[in-house]
Short mmCIF file of C-alpha atoms in Angstrom, two decimals:
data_model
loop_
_atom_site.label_atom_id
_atom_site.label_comp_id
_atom_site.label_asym_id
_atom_site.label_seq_id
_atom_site.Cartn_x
_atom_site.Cartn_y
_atom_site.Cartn_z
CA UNK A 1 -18.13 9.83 21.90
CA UNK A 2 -18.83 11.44 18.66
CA UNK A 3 -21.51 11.05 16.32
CA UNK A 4 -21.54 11.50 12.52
CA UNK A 5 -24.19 14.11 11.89
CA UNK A 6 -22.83 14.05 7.93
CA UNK A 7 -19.73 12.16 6.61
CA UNK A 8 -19.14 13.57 3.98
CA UNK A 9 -18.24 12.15 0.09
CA UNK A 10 -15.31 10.51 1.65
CA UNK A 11 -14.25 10.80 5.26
CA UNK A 12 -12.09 8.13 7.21
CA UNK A 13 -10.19 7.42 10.45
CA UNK A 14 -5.99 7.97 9.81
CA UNK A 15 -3.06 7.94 11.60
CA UNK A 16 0.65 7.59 10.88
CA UNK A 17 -0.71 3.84 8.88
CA UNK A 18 1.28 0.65 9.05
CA UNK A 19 3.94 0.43 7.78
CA UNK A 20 6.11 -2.73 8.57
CA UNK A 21 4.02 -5.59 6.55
CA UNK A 22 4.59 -4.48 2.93
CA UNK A 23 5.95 -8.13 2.17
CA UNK A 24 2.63 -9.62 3.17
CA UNK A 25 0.88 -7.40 0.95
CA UNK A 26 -0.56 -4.68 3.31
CA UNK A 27 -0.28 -1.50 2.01
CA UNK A 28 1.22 1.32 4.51
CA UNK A 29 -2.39 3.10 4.25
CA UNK A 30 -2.50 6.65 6.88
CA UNK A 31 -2.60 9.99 6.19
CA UNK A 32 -2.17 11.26 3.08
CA UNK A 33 -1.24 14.88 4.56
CA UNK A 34 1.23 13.84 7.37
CA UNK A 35 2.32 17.13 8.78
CA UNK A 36 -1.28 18.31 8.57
CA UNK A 37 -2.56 15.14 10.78
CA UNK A 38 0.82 16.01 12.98
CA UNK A 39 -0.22 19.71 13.84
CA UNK A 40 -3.62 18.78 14.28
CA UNK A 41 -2.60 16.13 17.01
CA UNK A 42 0.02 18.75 18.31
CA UNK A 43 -2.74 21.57 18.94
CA UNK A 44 -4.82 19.38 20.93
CA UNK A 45 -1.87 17.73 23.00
CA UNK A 46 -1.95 14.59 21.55
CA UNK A 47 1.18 12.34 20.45
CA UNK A 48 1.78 12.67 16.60
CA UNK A 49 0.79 8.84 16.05
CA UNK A 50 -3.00 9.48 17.41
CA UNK A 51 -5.67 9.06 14.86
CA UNK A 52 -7.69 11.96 13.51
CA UNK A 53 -10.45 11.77 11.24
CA UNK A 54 -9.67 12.86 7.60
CA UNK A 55 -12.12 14.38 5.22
CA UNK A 56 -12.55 15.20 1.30
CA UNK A 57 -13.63 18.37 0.02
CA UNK A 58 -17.00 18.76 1.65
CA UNK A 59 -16.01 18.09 4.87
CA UNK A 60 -17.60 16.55 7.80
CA UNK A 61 -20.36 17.33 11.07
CA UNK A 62 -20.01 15.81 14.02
CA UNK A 63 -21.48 15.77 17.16
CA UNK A 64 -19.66 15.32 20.22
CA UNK A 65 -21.35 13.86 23.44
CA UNK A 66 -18.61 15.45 25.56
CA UNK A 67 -17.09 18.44 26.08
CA UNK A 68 -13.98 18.14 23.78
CA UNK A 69 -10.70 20.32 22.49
CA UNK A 70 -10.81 20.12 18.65
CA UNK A 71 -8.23 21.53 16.30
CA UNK A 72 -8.99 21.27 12.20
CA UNK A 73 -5.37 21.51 10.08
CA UNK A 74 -5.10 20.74 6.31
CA UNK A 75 -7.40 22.76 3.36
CA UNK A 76 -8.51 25.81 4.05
CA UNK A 77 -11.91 25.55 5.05
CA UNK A 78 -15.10 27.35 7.87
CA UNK A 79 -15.64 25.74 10.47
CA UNK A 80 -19.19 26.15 12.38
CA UNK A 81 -19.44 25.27 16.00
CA UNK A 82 -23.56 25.21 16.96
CA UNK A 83 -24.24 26.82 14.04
CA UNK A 84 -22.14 29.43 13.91
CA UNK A 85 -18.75 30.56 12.45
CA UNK A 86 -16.12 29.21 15.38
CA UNK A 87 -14.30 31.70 17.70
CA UNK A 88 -10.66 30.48 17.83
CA UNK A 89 -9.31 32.09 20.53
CA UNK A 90 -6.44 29.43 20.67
CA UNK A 91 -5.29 30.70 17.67
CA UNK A 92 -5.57 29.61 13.72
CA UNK A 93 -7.03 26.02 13.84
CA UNK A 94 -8.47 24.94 17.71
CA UNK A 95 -11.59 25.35 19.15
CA UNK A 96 -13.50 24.44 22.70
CA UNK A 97 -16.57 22.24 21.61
CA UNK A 98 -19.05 22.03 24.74
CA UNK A 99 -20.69 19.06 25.47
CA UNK A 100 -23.49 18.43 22.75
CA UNK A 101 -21.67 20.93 20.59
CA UNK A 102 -21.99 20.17 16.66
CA UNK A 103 -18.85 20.97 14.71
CA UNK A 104 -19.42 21.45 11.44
CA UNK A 105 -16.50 21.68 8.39
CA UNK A 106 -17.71 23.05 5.49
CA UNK A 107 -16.82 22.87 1.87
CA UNK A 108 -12.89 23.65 1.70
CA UNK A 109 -12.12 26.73 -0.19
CA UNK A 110 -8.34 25.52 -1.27
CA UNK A 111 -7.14 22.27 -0.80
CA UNK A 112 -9.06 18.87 -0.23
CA UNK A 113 -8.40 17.17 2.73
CA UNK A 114 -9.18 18.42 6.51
CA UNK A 115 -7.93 16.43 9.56
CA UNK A 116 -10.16 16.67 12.78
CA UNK A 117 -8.03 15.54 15.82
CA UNK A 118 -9.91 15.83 19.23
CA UNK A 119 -8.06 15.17 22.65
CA UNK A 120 -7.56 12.25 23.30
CA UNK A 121 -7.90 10.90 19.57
CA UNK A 122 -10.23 8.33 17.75
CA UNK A 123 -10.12 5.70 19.99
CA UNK A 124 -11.31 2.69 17.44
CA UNK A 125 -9.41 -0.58 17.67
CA UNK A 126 -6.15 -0.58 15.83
CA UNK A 127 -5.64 -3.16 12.93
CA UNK A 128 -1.46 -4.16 12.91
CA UNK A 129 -0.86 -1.52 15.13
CA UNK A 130 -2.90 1.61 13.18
CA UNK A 131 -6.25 2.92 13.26
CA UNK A 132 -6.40 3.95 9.62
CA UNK A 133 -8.69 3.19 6.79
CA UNK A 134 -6.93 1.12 3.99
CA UNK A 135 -9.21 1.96 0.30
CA UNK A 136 -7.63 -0.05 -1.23
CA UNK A 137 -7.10 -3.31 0.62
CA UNK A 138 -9.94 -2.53 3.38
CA UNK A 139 -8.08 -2.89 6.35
CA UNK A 140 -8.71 -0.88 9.57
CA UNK A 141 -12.13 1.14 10.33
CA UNK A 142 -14.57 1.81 7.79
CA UNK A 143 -15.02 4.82 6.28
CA UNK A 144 -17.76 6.87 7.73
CA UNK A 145 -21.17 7.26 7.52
CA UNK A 146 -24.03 9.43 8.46
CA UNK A 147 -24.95 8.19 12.09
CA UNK A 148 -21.88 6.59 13.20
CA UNK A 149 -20.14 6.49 16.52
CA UNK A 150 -16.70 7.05 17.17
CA UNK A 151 -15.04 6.36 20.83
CA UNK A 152 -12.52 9.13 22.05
CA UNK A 153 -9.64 8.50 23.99
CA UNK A 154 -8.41 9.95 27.24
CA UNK A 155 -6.45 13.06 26.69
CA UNK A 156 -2.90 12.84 28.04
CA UNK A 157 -3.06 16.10 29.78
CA UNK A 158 0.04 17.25 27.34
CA UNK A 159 -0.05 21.01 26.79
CA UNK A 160 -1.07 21.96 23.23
CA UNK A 161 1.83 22.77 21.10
CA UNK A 162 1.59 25.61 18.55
CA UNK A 163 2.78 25.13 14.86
CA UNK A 164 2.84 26.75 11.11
CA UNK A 165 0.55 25.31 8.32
CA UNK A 166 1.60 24.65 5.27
CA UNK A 167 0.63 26.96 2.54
CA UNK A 168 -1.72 25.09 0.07
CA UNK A 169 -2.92 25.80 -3.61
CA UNK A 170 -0.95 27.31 -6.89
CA UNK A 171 0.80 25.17 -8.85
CA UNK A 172 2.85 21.95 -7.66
CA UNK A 173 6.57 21.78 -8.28
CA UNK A 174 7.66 18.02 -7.38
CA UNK A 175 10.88 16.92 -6.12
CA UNK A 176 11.58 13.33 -8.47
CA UNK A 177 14.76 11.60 -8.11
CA UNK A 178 14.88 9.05 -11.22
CA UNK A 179 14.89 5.09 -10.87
CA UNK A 180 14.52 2.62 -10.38
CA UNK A 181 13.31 2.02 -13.80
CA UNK A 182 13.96 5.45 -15.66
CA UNK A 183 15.68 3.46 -18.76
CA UNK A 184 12.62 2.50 -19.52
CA UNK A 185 11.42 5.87 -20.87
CA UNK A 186 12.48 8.24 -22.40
CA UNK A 187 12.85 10.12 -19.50
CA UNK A 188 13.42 13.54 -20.53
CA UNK A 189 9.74 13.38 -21.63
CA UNK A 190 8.89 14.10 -17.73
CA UNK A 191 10.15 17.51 -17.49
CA UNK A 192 9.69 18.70 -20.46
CA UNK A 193 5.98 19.82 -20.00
CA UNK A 194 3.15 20.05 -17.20
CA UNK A 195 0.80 17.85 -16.51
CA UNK A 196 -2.62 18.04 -14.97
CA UNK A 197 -4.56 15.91 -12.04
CA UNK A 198 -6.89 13.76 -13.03
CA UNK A 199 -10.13 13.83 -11.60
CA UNK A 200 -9.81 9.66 -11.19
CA UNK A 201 -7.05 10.54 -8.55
CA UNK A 202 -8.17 9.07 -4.75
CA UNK A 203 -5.86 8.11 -1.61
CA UNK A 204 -4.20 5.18 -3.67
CA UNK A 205 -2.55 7.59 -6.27
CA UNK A 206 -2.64 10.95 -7.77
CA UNK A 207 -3.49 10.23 -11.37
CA UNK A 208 -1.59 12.80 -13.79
CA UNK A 209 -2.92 13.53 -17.48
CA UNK A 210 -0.52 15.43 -19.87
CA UNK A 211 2.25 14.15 -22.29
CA UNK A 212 2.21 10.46 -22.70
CA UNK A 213 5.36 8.89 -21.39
CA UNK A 214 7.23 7.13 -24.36
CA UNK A 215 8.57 3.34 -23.78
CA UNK A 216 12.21 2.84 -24.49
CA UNK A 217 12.29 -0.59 -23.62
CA UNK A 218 8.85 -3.28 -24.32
CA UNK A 219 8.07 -6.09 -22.61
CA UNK A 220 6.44 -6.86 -19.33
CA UNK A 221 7.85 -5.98 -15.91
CA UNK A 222 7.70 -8.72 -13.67
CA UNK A 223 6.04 -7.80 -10.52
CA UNK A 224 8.51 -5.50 -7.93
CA UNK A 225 8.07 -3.88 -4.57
CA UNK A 226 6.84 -0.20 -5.02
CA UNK A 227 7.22 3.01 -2.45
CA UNK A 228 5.36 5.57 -1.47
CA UNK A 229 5.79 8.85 -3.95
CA UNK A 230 6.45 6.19 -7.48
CA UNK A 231 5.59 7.03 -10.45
CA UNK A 232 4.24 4.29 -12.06
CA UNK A 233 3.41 4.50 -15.62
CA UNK A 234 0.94 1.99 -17.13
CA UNK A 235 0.23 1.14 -20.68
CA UNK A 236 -1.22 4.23 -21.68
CA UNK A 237 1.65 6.57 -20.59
CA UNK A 238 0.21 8.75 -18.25
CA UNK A 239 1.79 8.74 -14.63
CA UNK A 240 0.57 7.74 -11.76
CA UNK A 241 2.11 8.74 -8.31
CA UNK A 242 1.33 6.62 -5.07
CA UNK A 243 0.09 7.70 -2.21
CA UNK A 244 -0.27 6.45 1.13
CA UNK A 245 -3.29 3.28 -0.07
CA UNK A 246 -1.44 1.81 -2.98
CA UNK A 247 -0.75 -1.48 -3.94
CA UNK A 248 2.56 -3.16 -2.17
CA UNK A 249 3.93 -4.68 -5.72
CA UNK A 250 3.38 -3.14 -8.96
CA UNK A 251 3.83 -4.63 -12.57
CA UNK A 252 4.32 -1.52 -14.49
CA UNK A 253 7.80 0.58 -14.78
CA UNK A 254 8.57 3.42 -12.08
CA UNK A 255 10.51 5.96 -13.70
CA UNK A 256 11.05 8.01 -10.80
CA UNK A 257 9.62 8.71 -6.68
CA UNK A 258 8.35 12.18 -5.69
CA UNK A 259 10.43 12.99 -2.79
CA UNK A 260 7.36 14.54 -0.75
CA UNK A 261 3.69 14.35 -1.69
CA UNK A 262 1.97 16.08 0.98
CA UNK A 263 1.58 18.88 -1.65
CA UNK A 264 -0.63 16.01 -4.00
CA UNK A 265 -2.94 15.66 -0.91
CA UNK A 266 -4.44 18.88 -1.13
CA UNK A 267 -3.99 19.35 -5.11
CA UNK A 268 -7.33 19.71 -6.46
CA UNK A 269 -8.21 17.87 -9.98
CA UNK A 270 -6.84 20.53 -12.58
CA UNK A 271 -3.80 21.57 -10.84
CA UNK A 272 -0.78 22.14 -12.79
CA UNK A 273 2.11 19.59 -11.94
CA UNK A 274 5.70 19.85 -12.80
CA UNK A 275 8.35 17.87 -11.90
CA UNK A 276 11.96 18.92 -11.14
CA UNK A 277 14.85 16.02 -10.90
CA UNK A 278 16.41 15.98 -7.76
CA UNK A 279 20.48 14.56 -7.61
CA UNK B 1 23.15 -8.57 -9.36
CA UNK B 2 22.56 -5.10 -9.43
CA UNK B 3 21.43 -2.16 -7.24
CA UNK B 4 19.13 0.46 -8.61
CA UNK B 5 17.95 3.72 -6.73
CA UNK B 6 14.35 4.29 -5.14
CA UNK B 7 13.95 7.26 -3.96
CA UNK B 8 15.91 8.90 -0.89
CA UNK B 9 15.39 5.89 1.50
CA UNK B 10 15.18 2.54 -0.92
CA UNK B 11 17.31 0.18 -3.30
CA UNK B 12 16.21 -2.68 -5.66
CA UNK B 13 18.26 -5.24 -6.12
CA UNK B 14 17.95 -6.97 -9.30
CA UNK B 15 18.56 -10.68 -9.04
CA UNK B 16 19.32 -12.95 -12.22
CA UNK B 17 16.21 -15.34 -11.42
CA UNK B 18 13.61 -16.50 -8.90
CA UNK B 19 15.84 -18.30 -6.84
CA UNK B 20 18.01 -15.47 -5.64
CA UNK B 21 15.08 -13.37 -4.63
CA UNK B 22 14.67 -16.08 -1.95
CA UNK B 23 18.19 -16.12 -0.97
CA UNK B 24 18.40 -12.10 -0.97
CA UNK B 25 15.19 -11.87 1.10
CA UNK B 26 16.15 -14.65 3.33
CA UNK B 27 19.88 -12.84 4.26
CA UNK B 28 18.05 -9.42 4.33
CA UNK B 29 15.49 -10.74 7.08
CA UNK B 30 18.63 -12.32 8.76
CA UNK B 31 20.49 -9.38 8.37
CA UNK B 32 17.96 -6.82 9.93
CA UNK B 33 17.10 -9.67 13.00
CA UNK B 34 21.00 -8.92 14.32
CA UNK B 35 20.47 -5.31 13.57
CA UNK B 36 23.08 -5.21 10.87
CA UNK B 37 20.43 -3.74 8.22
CA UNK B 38 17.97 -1.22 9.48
CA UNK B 39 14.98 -1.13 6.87
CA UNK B 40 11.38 -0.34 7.05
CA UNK B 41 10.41 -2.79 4.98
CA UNK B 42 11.87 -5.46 3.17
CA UNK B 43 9.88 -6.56 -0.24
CA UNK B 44 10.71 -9.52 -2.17
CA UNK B 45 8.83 -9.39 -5.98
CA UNK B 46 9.52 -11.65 -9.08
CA UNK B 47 12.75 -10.71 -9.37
CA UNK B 48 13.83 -8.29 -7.26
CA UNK B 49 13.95 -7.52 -3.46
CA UNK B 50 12.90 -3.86 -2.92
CA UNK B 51 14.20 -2.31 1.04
CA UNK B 52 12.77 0.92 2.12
CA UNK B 53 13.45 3.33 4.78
CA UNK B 54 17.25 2.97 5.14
CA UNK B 55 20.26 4.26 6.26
CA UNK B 56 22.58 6.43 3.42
CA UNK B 57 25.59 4.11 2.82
CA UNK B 58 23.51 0.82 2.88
CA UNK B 59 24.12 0.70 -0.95
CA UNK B 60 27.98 -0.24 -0.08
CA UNK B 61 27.06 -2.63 2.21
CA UNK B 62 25.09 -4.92 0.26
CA UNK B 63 27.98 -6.25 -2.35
CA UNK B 64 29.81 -7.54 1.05
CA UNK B 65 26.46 -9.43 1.79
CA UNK B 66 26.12 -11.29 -1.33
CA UNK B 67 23.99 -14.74 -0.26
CA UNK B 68 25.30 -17.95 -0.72
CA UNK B 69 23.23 -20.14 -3.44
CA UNK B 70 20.41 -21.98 -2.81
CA UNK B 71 18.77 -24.13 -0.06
CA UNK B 72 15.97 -21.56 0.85
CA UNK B 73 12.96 -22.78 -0.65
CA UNK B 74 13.62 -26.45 1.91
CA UNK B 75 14.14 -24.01 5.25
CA UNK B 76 10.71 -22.41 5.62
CA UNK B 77 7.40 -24.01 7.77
CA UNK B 78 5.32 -26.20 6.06
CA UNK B 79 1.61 -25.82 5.58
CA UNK B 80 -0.84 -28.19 4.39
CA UNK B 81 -3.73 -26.59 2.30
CA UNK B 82 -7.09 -28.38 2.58
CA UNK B 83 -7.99 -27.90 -1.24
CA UNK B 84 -11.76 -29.51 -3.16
CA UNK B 85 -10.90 -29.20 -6.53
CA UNK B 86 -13.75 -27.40 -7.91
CA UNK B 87 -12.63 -24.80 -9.66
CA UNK B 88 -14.91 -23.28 -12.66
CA UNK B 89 -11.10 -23.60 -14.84
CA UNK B 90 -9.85 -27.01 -13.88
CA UNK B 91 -10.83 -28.12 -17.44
CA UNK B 92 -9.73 -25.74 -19.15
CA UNK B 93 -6.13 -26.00 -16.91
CA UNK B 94 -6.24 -29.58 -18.29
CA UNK B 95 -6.84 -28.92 -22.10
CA UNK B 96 -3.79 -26.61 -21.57
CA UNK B 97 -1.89 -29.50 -19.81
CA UNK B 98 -3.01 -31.52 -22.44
CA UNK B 99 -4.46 -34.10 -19.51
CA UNK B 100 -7.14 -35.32 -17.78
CA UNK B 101 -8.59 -33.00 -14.72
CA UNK B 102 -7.57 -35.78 -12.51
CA UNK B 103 -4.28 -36.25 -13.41
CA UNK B 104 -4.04 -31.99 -13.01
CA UNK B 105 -5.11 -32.58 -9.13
CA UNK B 106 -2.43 -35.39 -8.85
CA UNK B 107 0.12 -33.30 -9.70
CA UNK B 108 -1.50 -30.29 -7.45
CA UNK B 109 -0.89 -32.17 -4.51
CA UNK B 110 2.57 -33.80 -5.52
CA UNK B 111 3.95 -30.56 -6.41
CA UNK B 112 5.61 -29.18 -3.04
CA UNK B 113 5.33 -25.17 -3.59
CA UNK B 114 6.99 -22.18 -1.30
CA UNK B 115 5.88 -18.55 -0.88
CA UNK B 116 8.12 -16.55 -3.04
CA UNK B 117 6.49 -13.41 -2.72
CA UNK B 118 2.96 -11.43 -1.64
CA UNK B 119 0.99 -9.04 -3.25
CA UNK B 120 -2.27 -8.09 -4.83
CA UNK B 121 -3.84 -8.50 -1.40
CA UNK B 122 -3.13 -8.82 2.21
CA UNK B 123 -2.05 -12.41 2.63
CA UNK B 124 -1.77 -13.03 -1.38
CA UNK B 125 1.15 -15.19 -1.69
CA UNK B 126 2.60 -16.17 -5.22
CA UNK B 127 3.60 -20.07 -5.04
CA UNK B 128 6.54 -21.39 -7.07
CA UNK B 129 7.39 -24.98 -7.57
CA UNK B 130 5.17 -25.67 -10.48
CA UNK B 131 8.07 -26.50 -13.54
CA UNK B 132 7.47 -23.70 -16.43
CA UNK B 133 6.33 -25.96 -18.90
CA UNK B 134 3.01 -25.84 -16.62
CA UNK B 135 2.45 -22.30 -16.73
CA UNK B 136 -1.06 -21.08 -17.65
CA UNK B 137 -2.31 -17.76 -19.33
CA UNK B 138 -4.42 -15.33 -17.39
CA UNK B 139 -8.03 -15.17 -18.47
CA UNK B 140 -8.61 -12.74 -20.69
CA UNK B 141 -11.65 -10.46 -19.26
CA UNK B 142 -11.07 -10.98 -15.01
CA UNK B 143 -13.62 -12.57 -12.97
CA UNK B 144 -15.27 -9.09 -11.30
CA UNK B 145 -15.47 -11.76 -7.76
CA UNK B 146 -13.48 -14.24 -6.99
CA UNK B 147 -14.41 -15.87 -3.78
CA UNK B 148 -12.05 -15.88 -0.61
CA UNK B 149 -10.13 -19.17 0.01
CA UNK B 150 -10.36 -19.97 -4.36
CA UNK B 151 -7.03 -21.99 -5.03
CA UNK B 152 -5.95 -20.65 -8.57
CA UNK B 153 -3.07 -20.60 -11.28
CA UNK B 154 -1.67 -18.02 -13.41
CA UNK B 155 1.60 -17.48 -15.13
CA UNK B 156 3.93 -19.62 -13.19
CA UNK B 157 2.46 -19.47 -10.07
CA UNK B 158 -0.44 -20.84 -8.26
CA UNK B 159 -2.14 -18.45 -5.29
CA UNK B 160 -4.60 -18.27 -3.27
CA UNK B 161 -7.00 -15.80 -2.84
CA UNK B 162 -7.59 -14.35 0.98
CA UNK B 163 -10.60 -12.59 0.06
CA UNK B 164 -13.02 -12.28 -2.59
CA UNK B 165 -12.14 -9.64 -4.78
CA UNK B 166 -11.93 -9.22 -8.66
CA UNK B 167 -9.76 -11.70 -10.46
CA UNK B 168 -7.87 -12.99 -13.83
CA UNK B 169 -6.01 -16.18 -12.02
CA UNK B 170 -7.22 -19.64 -13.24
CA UNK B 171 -9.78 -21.78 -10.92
CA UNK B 172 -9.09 -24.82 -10.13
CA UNK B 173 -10.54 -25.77 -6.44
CA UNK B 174 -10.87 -23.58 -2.92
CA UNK B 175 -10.23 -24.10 0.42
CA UNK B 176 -11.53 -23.12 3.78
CA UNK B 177 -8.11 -21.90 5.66
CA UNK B 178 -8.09 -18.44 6.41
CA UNK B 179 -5.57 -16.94 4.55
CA UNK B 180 -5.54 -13.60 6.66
CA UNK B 181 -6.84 -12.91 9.97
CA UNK B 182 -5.17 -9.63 11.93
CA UNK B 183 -6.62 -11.05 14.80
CA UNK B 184 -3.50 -13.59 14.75
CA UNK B 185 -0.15 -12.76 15.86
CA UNK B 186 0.79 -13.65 12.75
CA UNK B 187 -1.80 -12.35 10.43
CA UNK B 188 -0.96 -13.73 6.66
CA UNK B 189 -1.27 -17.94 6.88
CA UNK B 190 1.50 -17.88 4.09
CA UNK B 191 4.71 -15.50 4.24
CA UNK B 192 7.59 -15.27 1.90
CA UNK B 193 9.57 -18.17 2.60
CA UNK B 194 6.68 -20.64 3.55
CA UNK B 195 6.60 -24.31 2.45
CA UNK B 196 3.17 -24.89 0.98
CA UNK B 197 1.24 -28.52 0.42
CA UNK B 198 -2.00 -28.43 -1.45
CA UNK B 199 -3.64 -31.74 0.23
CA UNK B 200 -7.33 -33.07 -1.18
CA UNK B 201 -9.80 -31.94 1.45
#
């Protein structure tokens, strides 16, 4: 079992999400940092679909009840085990917790979000088939707080599996292939500057402020189904791009989907954005 | 009918009204049951049916699959919504009608609606049946709550919402079904497709 010694500003239970139910309304939800939650499961022998806990910028201290193998992936940040700055003689990102031992994950120094997998994974029950938190529509496990208890599953016994991290900060070049409702811009207006993440960005979208996106076409877009990586652009111009919480239908315009946004999971507000058209 | 591009893995097909949405959804779901279309999701919206997570080439494919016209909206399950009519807007959704609040509940439960689509919400599902000249505005400033189970109208449609959550839909009575529940096998009450009743309570 572990116990929630601090959650952090905004630290939740995710997995691979749920997929599969879009056309009753339930958004995918999961990790917003896939191959971050993947390597984290990997170094601790766990399958890739096991739930890990995912933090935000401050990161997280837990307590855990039982000895436990623990490997943190995703922003660069210390972690403390009992106080002090971990050993990781497993290499980059694992550590042996003894039973009692406090793991602490401290403010990240680049990126945002941390995942925490532990052997076994978070055991909480799954909601259609994921243990993730859902922001936006409140499916699956809360988000923590200080004091909580989390159940840990048996570990499979698999032998840890080694991997590279992504390299995280600098400036964001995004893959975009236009569509499906480009002619309603002015589309050139994308790539012709940078733009900057907004502060107001959270797991449902990364909010982008720069040049205003210019309507070719008015009117009203009748509600449509919308993916994971559209740009939606509301009223005032300014893109949006959805991440793993948003909304299954949309009523604004999608000029274009960003072919991978792992990179917007760790983008700090500030960070420059450009986008580059793909085929 | 017409196939746009959404992303690497999705198309939208653009369908000339609200009926062929239901008859593209409905030979989609067929299609991917005998494992002729392999898609992560299939999304039906106003006028369009978005798929996601498929196969390269599934573009070409889906000219040959054009659906036959029609007949959807009489296939689905029926379900009979226990509705008080209640709502805070049922007068004003009568002024608009230009009749009395009774005669607005009369034609409630004559009406026989289907699920179109879902949205907004786990288990939201937009209703279609009402004819256009029925349509109502949204409110202008949203309700911040809405309770769960509030039967309501807006634009063309009338919904009903699963749980409480902010609002701009129309009020005009609430029931006690449970929309959603993921405890069921089959979690949303109402899926695309559904035949709907509203029956006084």
């Amino acid at each position: 079992m572990i116990t929630v010694l601090r959650a952090g500003p905004l630290t939740t239970v995710q997995d691979l999400g749920r997929p599969g139910y879009a056309h009753l309304g339930v958004p995918r939800s999961g990790a917003l940092d896939e191959p971050a939650l993947r390597l984290a499961n990997r170094f601790v022998g766990n399958p890739d679909d096991a739930a890990a806990l995912e933090t935000t910028l401050l990161g997280c201290a837990l307590r855990f009840a039982e000895a436990a193998l623990v490997a943190v992936t995703g922003a660069v940040a210390q972690v403390d085990v009992n106080g002090r700055p971990a050993e990781r003689p497993h290499g980059h990102q694992l550590f042996e917790v003894p039973a009692g031992g406090i793991v602490d994950i401290k403010r990240a120094s680049r990126g945002v979000r941390s995942y925490i997998a532990v052997a076994g994974g978070i055991a909480v029950e799954p909601v259609l088939g994921s243990r993730s938190t859902d922001t936006l529509s409140g499916l699956g496990p809360a988000r923590l707080t200080d004091g909580a208890t989390l159940p840990v599953g048996m570990p499979t016994g698999a032998a840890p599996l080694v991997g590279e991290a992504a390299r995280i900060g600098g400036e964001l070049v995004l893959g975009i292939r236009l569509g499906p409702r480009d002619d309603w811009f002015a589309a050139h207006g994308l790539f012709g500057s940078a733009y900057r993440i907004s502060p107001l960005s959270n797991r449902v979208g990364a909010r982008l402020a720069g040049n205003a996106l210019t309507r070719a076409k008015a009117g009203e877009l009748p509600s449509e189904g919308v993916t994971l990586g559209a740009v939606q652009v509301p009223a005032d111009g300014q893109p949006i791009v959805f991440l793993a919480d948003h909304p299954t239908t949309g009523g604004y315009p999608v000029i274009g989907v960003v072919d991978d946004v792992t990179p917007l999971a760790q983008a700090r507000p500030g960070t420059t954005v450009r986008f580059r058209e793909l085929d | 009918m017409k196939i746009r591009r959404v992303g690497a893995a999705g198309l939208l097909i653009e369908c000339d009204d609200a009926d062929r949405v239901e008859d593209w959804r409905a030979e989609l779901w067929r299609r991917r049951e005998t494992g002729e279309l392999r898609a992560t999701e299939i999304v039906p919206g106003a006028r369009t049916v978005l798929i996601d997570g498929v196969p390269p080439g599934t573009a070409e494919l889906l000219p040959l699959w054009e659906p036959a016209r029609g007949g959807i909206q009489s296939e689905g399950p029926l379900v009979e919504i226990p509705t008080v009519f209640d709502g805070e807007d049922l007068e004003p959704v009568a002024e608009l009608w230009g009749v009395s609040a009774g005669e607005v509940v009369h034609r409630l439960v004559e009406t026989p609606l289907h699920v179109a689509f879902s949205g907004f919400a786990p288990g939201f599902a937009y209703l279609r049946g009402l004819p256009d000249a029925w349509a109502v505005p949204r409110l202008a400033a949203p309700r911040p709550r809405v309770p769960a189970g509030a039967v309501a109208l807006a634009g063309g449609y009338a919904g009903i919402y699963p749980t409480a959550s902010p609002g701009g839909w129309r009020l005009v009575g609430h029931t006690d079904q449970n929309l959603f529940d993921v405890r069921r096998k089959q979690p949303a009450l109402l899926t695309p497709g559904t035949r709907v009743r509203l029956v006084t309570a």
